[in-house]
CSV table of C-alpha atoms in Angstrom, one decimal:
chain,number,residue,atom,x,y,z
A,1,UNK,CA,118.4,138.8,120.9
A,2,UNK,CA,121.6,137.9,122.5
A,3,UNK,CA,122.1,135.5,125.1
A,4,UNK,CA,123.1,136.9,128.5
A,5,UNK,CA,126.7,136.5,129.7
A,6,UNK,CA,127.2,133.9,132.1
A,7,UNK,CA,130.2,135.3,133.3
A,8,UNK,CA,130.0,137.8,136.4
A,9,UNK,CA,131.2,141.3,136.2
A,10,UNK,CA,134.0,143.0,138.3
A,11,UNK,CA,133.3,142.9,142.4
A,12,UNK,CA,132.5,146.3,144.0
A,13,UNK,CA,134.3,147.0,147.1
A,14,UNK,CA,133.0,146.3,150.3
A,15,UNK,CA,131.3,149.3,151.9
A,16,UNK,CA,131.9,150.4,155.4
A,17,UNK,CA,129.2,152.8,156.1
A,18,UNK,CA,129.9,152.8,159.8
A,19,UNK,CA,133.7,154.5,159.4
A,20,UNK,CA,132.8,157.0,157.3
A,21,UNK,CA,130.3,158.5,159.5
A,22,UNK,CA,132.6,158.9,162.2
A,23,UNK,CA,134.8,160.8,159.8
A,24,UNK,CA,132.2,163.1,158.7
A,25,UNK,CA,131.5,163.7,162.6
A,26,UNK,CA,135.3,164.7,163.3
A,27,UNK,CA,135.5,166.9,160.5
A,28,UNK,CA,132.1,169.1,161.1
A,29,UNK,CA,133.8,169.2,164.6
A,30,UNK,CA,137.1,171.1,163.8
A,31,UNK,CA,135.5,173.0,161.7
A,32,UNK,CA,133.3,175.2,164.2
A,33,UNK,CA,136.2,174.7,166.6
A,34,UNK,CA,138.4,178.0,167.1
A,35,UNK,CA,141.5,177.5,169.0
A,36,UNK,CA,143.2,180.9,170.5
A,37,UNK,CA,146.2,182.1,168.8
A,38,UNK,CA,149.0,182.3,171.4
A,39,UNK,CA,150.7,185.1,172.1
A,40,UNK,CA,154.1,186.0,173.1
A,41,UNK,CA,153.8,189.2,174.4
A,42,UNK,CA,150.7,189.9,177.1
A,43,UNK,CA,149.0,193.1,176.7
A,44,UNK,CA,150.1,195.9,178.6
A,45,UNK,CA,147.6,197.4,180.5
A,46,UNK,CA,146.6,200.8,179.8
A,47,UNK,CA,147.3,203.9,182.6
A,48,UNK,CA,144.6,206.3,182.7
A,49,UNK,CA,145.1,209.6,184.4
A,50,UNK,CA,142.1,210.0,187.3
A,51,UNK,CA,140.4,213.2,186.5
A,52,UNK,CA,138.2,214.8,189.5
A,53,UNK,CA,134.8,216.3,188.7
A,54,UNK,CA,134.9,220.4,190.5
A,55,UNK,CA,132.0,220.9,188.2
A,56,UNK,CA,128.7,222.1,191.0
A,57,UNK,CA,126.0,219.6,191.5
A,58,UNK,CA,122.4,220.5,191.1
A,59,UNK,CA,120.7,221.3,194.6
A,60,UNK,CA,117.6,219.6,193.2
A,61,UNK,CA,119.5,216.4,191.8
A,62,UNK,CA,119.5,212.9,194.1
A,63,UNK,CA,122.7,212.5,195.2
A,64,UNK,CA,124.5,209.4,193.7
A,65,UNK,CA,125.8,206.4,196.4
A,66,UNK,CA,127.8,203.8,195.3
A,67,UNK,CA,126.8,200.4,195.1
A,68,UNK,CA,129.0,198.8,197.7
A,69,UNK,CA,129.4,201.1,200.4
A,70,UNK,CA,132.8,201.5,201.7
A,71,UNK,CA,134.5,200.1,204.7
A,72,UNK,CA,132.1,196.9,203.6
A,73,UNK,CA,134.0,194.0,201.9
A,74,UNK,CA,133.0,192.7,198.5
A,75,UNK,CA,131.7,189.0,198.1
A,76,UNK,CA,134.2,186.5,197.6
A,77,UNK,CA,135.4,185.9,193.5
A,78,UNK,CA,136.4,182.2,192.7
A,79,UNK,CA,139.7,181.5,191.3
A,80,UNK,CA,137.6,180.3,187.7
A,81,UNK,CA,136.1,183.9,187.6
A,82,UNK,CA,139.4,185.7,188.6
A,83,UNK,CA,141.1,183.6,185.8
A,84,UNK,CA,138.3,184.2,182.9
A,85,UNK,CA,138.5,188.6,184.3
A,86,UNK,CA,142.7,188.1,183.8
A,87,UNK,CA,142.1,186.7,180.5
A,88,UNK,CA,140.0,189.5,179.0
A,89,UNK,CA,141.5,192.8,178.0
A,90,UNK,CA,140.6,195.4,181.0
A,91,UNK,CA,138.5,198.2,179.4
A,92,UNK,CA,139.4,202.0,181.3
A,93,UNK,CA,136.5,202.8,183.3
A,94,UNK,CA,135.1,206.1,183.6
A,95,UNK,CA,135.9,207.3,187.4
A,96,UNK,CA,133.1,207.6,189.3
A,97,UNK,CA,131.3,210.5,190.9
A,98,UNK,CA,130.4,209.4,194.1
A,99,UNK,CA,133.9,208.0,194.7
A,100,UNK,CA,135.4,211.2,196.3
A,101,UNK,CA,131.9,211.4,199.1
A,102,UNK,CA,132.7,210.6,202.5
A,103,UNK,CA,130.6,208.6,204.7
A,104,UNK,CA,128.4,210.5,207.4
A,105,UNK,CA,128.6,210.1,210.8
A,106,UNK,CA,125.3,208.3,212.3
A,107,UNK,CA,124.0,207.4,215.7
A,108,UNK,CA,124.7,203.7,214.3
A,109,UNK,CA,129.2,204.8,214.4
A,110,UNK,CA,128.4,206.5,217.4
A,111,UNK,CA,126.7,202.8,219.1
A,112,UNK,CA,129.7,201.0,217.7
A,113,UNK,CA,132.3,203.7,219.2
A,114,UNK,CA,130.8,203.6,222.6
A,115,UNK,CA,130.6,199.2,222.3
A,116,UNK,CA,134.0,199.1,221.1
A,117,UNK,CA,135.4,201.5,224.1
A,118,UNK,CA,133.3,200.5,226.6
A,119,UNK,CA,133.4,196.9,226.1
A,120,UNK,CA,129.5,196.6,226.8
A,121,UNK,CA,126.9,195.2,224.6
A,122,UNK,CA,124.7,196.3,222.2
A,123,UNK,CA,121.7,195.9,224.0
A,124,UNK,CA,123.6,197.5,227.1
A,125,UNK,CA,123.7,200.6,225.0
A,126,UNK,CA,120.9,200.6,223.9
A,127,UNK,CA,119.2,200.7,227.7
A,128,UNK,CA,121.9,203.7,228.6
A,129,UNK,CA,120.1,205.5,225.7
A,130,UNK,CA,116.6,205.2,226.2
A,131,UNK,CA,117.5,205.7,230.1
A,132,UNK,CA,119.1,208.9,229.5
A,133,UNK,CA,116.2,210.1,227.1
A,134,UNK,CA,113.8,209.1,229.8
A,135,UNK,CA,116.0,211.4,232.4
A,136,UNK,CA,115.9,214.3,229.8
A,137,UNK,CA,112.0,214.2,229.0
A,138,UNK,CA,111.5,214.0,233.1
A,139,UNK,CA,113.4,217.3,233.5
A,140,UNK,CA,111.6,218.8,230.6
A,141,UNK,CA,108.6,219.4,232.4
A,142,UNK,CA,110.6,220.5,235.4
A,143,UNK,CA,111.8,223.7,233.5
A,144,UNK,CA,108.8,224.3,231.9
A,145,UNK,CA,107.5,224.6,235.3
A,146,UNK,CA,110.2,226.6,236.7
A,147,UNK,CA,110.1,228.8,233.6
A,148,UNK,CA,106.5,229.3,234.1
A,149,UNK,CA,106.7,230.5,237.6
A,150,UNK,CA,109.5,232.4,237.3
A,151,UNK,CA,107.5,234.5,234.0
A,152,UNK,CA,104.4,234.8,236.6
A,153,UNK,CA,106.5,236.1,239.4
A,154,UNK,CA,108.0,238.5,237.1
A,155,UNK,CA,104.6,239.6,236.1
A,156,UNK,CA,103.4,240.1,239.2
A,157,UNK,CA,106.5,242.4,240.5
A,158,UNK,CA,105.8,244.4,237.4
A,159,UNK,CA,102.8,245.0,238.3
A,160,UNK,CA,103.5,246.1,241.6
A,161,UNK,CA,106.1,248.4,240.6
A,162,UNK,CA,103.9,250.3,238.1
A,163,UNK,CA,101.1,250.4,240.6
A,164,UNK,CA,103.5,252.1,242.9
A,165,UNK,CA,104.6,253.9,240.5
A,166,UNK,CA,101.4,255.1,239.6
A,167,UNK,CA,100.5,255.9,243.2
A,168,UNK,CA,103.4,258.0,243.5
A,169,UNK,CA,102.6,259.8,240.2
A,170,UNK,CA,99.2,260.4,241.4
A,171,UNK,CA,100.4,262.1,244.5
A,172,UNK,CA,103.0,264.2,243.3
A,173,UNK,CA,100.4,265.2,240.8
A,174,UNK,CA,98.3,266.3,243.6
A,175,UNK,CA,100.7,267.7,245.9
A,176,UNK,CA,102.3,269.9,242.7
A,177,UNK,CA,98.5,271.3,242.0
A,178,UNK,CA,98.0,272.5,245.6
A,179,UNK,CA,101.1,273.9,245.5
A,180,UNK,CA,100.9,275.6,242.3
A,181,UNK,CA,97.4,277.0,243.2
A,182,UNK,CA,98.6,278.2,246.7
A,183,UNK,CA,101.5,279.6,244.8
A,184,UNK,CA,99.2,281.1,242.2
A,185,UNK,CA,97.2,283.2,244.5
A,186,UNK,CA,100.3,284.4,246.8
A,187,UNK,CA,101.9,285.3,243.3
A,188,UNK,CA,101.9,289.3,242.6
A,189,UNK,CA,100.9,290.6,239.1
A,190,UNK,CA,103.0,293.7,239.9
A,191,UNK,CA,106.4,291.5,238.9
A,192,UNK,CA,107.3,288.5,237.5
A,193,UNK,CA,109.5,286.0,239.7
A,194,UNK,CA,111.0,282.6,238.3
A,195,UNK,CA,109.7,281.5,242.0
A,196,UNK,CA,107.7,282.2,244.7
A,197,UNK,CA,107.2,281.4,248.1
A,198,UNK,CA,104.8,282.1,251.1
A,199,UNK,CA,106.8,283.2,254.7
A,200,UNK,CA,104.4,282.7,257.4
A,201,UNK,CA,105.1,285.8,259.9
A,202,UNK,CA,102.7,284.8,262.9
A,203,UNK,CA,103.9,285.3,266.1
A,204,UNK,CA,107.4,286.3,264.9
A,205,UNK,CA,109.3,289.1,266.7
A,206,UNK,CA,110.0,292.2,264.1
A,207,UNK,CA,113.6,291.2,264.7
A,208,UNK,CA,113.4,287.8,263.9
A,209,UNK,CA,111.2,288.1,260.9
A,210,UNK,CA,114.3,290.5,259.4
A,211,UNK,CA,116.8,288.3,260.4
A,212,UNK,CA,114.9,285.5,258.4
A,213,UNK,CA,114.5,287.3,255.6
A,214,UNK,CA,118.0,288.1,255.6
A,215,UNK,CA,119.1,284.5,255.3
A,216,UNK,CA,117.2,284.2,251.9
A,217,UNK,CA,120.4,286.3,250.9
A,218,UNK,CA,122.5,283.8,251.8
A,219,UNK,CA,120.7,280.5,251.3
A,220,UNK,CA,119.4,281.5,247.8
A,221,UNK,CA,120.5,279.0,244.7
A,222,UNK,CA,118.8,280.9,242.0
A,223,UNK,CA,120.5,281.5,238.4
A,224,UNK,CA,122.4,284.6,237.7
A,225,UNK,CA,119.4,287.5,236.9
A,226,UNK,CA,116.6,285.6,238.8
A,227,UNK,CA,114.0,286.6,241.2
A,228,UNK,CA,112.6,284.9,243.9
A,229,UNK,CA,109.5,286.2,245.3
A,230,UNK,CA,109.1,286.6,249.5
A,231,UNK,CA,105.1,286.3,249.7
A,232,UNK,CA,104.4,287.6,253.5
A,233,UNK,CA,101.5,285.2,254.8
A,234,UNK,CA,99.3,285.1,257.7
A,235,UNK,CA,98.3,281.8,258.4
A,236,UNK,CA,94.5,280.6,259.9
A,237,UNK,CA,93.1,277.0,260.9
A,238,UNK,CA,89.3,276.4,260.6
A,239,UNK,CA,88.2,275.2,263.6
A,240,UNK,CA,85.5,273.5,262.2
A,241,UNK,CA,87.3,271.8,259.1
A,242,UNK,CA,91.2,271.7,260.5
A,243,UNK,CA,92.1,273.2,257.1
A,244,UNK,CA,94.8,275.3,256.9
A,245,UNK,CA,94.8,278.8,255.0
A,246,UNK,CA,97.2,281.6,254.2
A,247,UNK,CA,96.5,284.9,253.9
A,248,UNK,CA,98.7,287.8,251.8
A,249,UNK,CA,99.6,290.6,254.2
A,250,UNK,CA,99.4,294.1,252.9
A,251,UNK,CA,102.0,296.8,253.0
A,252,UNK,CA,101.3,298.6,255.9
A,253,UNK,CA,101.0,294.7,258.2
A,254,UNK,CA,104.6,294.2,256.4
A,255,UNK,CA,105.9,297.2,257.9
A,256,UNK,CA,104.7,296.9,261.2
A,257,UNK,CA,106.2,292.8,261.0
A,258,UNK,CA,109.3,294.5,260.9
A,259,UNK,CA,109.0,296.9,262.9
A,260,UNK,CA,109.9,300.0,260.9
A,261,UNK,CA,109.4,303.5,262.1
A,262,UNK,CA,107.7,304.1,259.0
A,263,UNK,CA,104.9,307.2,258.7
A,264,UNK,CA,101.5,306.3,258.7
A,265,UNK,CA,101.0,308.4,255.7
A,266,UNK,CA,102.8,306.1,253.7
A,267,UNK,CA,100.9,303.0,254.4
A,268,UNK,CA,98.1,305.2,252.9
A,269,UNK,CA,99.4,306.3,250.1
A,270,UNK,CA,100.1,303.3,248.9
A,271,UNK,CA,98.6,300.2,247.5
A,272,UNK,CA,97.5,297.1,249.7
A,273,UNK,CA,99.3,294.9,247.4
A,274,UNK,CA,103.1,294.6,246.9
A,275,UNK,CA,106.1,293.0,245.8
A,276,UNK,CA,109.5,291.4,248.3
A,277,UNK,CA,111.8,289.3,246.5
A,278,UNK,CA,115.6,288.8,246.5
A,279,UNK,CA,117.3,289.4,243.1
A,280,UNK,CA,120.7,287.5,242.1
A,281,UNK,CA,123.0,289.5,240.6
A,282,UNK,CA,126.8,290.2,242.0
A,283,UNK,CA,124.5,289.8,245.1
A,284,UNK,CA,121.3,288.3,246.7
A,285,UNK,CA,119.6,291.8,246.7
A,286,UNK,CA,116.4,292.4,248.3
A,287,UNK,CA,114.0,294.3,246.1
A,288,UNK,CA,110.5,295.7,247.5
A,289,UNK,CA,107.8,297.3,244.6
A,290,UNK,CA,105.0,299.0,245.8
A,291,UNK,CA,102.0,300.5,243.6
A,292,UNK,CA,101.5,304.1,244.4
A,293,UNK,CA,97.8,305.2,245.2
A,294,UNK,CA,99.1,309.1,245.8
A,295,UNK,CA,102.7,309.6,244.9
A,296,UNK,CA,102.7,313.6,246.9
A,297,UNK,CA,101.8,311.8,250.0
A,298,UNK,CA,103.8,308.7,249.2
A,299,UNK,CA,107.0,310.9,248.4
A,300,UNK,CA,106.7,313.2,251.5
A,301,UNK,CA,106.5,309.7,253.8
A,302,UNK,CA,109.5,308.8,252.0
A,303,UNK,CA,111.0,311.7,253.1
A,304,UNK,CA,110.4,311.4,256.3
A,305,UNK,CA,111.7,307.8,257.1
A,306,UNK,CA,114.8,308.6,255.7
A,307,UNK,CA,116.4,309.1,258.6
A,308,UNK,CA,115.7,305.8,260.2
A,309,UNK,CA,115.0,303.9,257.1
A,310,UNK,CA,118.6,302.4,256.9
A,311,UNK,CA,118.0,301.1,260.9
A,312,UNK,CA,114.5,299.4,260.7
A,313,UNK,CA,115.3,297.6,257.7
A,314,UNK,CA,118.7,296.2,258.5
A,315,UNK,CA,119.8,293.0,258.5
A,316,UNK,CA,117.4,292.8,255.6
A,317,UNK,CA,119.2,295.8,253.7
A,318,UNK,CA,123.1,296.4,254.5
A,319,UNK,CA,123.5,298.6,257.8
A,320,UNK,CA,125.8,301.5,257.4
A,321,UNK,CA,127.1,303.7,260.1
A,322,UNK,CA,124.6,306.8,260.7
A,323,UNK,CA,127.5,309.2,261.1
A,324,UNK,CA,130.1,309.7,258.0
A,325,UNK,CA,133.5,312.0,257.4
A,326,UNK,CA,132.2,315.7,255.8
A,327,UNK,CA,135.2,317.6,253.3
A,328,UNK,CA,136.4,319.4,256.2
A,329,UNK,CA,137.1,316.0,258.2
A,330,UNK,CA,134.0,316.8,260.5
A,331,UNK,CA,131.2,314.2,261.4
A,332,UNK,CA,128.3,314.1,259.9
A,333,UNK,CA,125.1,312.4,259.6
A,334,UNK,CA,124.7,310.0,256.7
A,335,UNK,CA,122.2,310.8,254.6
A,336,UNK,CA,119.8,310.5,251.0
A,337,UNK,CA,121.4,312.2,247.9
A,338,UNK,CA,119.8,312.7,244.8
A,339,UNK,CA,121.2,310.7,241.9
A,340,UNK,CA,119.8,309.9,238.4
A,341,UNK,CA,120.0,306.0,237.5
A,342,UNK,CA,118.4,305.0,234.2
A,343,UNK,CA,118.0,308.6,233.2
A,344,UNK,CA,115.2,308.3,236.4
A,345,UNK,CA,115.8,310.5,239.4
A,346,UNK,CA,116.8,308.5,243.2
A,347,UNK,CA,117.4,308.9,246.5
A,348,UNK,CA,120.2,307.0,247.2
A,349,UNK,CA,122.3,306.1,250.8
A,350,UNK,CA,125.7,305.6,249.7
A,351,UNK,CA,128.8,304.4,252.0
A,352,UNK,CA,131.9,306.0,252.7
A,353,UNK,CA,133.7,304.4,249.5
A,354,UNK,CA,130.9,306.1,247.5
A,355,UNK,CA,128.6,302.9,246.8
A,356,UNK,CA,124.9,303.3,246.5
A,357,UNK,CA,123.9,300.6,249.9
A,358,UNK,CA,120.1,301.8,249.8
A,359,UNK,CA,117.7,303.8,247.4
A,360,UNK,CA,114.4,304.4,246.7
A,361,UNK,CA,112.7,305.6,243.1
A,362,UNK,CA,109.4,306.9,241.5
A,363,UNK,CA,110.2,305.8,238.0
A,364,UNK,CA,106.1,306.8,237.6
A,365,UNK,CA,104.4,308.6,240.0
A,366,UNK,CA,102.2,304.9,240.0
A,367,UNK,CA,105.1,302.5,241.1
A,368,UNK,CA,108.1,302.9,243.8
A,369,UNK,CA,110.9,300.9,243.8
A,370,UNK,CA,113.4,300.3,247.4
A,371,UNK,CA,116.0,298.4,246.6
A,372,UNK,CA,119.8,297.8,247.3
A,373,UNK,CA,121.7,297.1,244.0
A,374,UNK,CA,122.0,299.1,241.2
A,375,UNK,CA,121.9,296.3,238.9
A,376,UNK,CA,118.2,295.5,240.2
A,377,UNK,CA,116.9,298.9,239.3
A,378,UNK,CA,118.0,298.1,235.3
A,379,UNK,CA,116.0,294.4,235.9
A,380,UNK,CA,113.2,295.7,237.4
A,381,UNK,CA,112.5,298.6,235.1
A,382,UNK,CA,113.5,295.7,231.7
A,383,UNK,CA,110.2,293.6,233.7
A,384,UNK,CA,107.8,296.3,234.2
A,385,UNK,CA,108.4,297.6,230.5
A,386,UNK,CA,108.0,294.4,229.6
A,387,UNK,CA,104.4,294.0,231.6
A,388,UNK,CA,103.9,297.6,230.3
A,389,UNK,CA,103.5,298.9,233.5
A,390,UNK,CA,106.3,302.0,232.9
């Protein structure tokens, strides 16, 4: 076995464990360390053209408000925020669909208007308001009110109207029954008249009566072809009742009201019942129809008033002169020819010009016709046919 060597090897160096930790620290350092590469150019910042949404919003969708309303600041950046926003590249941002909305106008712009005008407060305001609401809700009530009476008192004039108008319906009702049953039983079956009226003749002179009767010529407003019918009354008051009634008169009283010279005979030989009216044609013509009860007697009367027929029934009928001019140049006395009118023979009184004034026919040896016109001889026979009477 050898023997150990006394002599000592080669010294290690000295170690120096506290530098190279320090080393190891620096290095791990820079190594997660980035630095920023500088450049010499800065970025120019894209330009984005702004595009406006047209496309229609749904009805049903919530409407979209932006986050910061506007005409409100935004809070405050610090310059260490602005600086670290520079440094980052801007990104183009979509435009935003709300942007283009307007803000309403509220009772809150309304309050700051009327502050900023009127220099007052806001509490000011706000008592002006809820005085003027109070004003408006105390005249509410008032025009209720107001409206209220007014509807009532327009009610109540309606119904007062249509009660008076009622009334008045009621007696016009009345008034137009009487009158059409009075006018009913004065009306004659022998003709038919558009009209008819009763003409009281009590204590009338003849004369008067015919002058009268002669006015209905005149004061007539019937249509062109019309008869009114003349109904010759008698008129009595019950003493018991006061009631008034009327009473037809018959031929023969009709004569002697006008005082005619008329025969007898001819009251008798004719009917009780009879028909005056006034006919409009190219004149107010008075037209008298009487049934025949014996036409030999009846036509033999006839004859006999002839003479004085023309007088007693004037101004009723046209008066002509009782004397006329003969051929020869001579006077003579007017009187009846015979004549055929509607193939129906007549007696007629005609004037110097030749113009029937007055005639009288038997068309049936059950009716005679007196009349004036021509024209009312073709009307009344067109009635009786009619009523089947010829």
């Amino acid at each position: 076995m050898p023997a150990p060597s006394l002599q000592p090897a080669n010294p290690a160096p000295p170690k120096n464990p506290a530098g190279n930790q320090l080393q190891d620290d620096i290095a791990q350092i820079l190594g997660k360390v980035k630095i920023p590469e500088r450049h010499s150019t800065m970025p120019q910042e894209a330009v984005t053209e702004k595009h406006y949404d047209t496309t229609l919003a749904d009805p049903l969708s919530p409407v979209p408000h932006d986050a910061a309303p506007r005409g409100i600041p935004a809070p405050g950046v610090s310059p260490s925020e602005k600086s670290a926003t520079s440094a980052a590249p801007e990104t183009p941002s979509a435009p935003s669909q709300s942007s283009d909305l307007r803000s309403l106008h509220t009772l809150k712009d309304d309050l700051q208007h009327v502050v900023q005008e009127n220099k007052i407060s806001y509490v000011r305001a706000i008592a002006l308001e809820e005085e003027k609401r109070h004003r408006i809700e105390a005249r509410s009530p008032n025009i209720a009110r107001k409206g209220r009476r007014s509807s009532f008192m327009l009610f109540m004039v309606g119904i007062l109207i249509g009660t008076g108008a009622l009334a008045l319906g009621a007696v016009y009702l009345v008034t137009q029954q009487r009158t059409g049953k009075e006018n009913a039983s004065l009306r004659s079956d022998i003709l038919f008249a558009e009209q008819s009226v009763p003409f009281p003749v009590d204590n009338e002179a003849p004369s008067d009566v015919r002058r009268t009767l002669a006015s209905a010529r005149t004061s007539g407003a019937l249509t062109l072809g019309a008869i009114l019918q003349i109904v010759p009354v008698h008129t009595q008051t019950d003493p018991a009742t006061g009631q008034t009634s009327t009473t037809p008169l018959t031929f023969g009283e009709f004569l002697k009201a006008l005082g005619t010279r008329a025969p007898d005979d001819l009251a008798r030989a004719l009917n009780d019942d009879f028909f005056f009216g006034i006919h409009t044609v190219d004149e107010n013509a008075p037209v008298i129809i009487v049934p025949v009860t014996s036409y030999e007697r009846a036509f033999a009367a006839m004859l006999e008033w002839e003479p004085d027929m023309n007088a007693d029934l004037e101004p009723l009928f046209t008066l002509l002169p009782s004397q006329t001019t003969s051929a020869n140049g001579l006077p003579v006395v007017r009187k009846f020819d015979d004549t055929v009118m509607r193939n129906y023979d007549v007696r007629a009184l005609k004037d110097d010009a030749g113009t029937i004034q007055l005639y009288y026919s038997f068309p049936t040896r059950n009716i005679l016709i007196i009349a004036e016109s021509p024209f009312s001889f073709a009307e009344i026979l067109s009635r009786l046919r009619a009523d089947r009477r010829l």
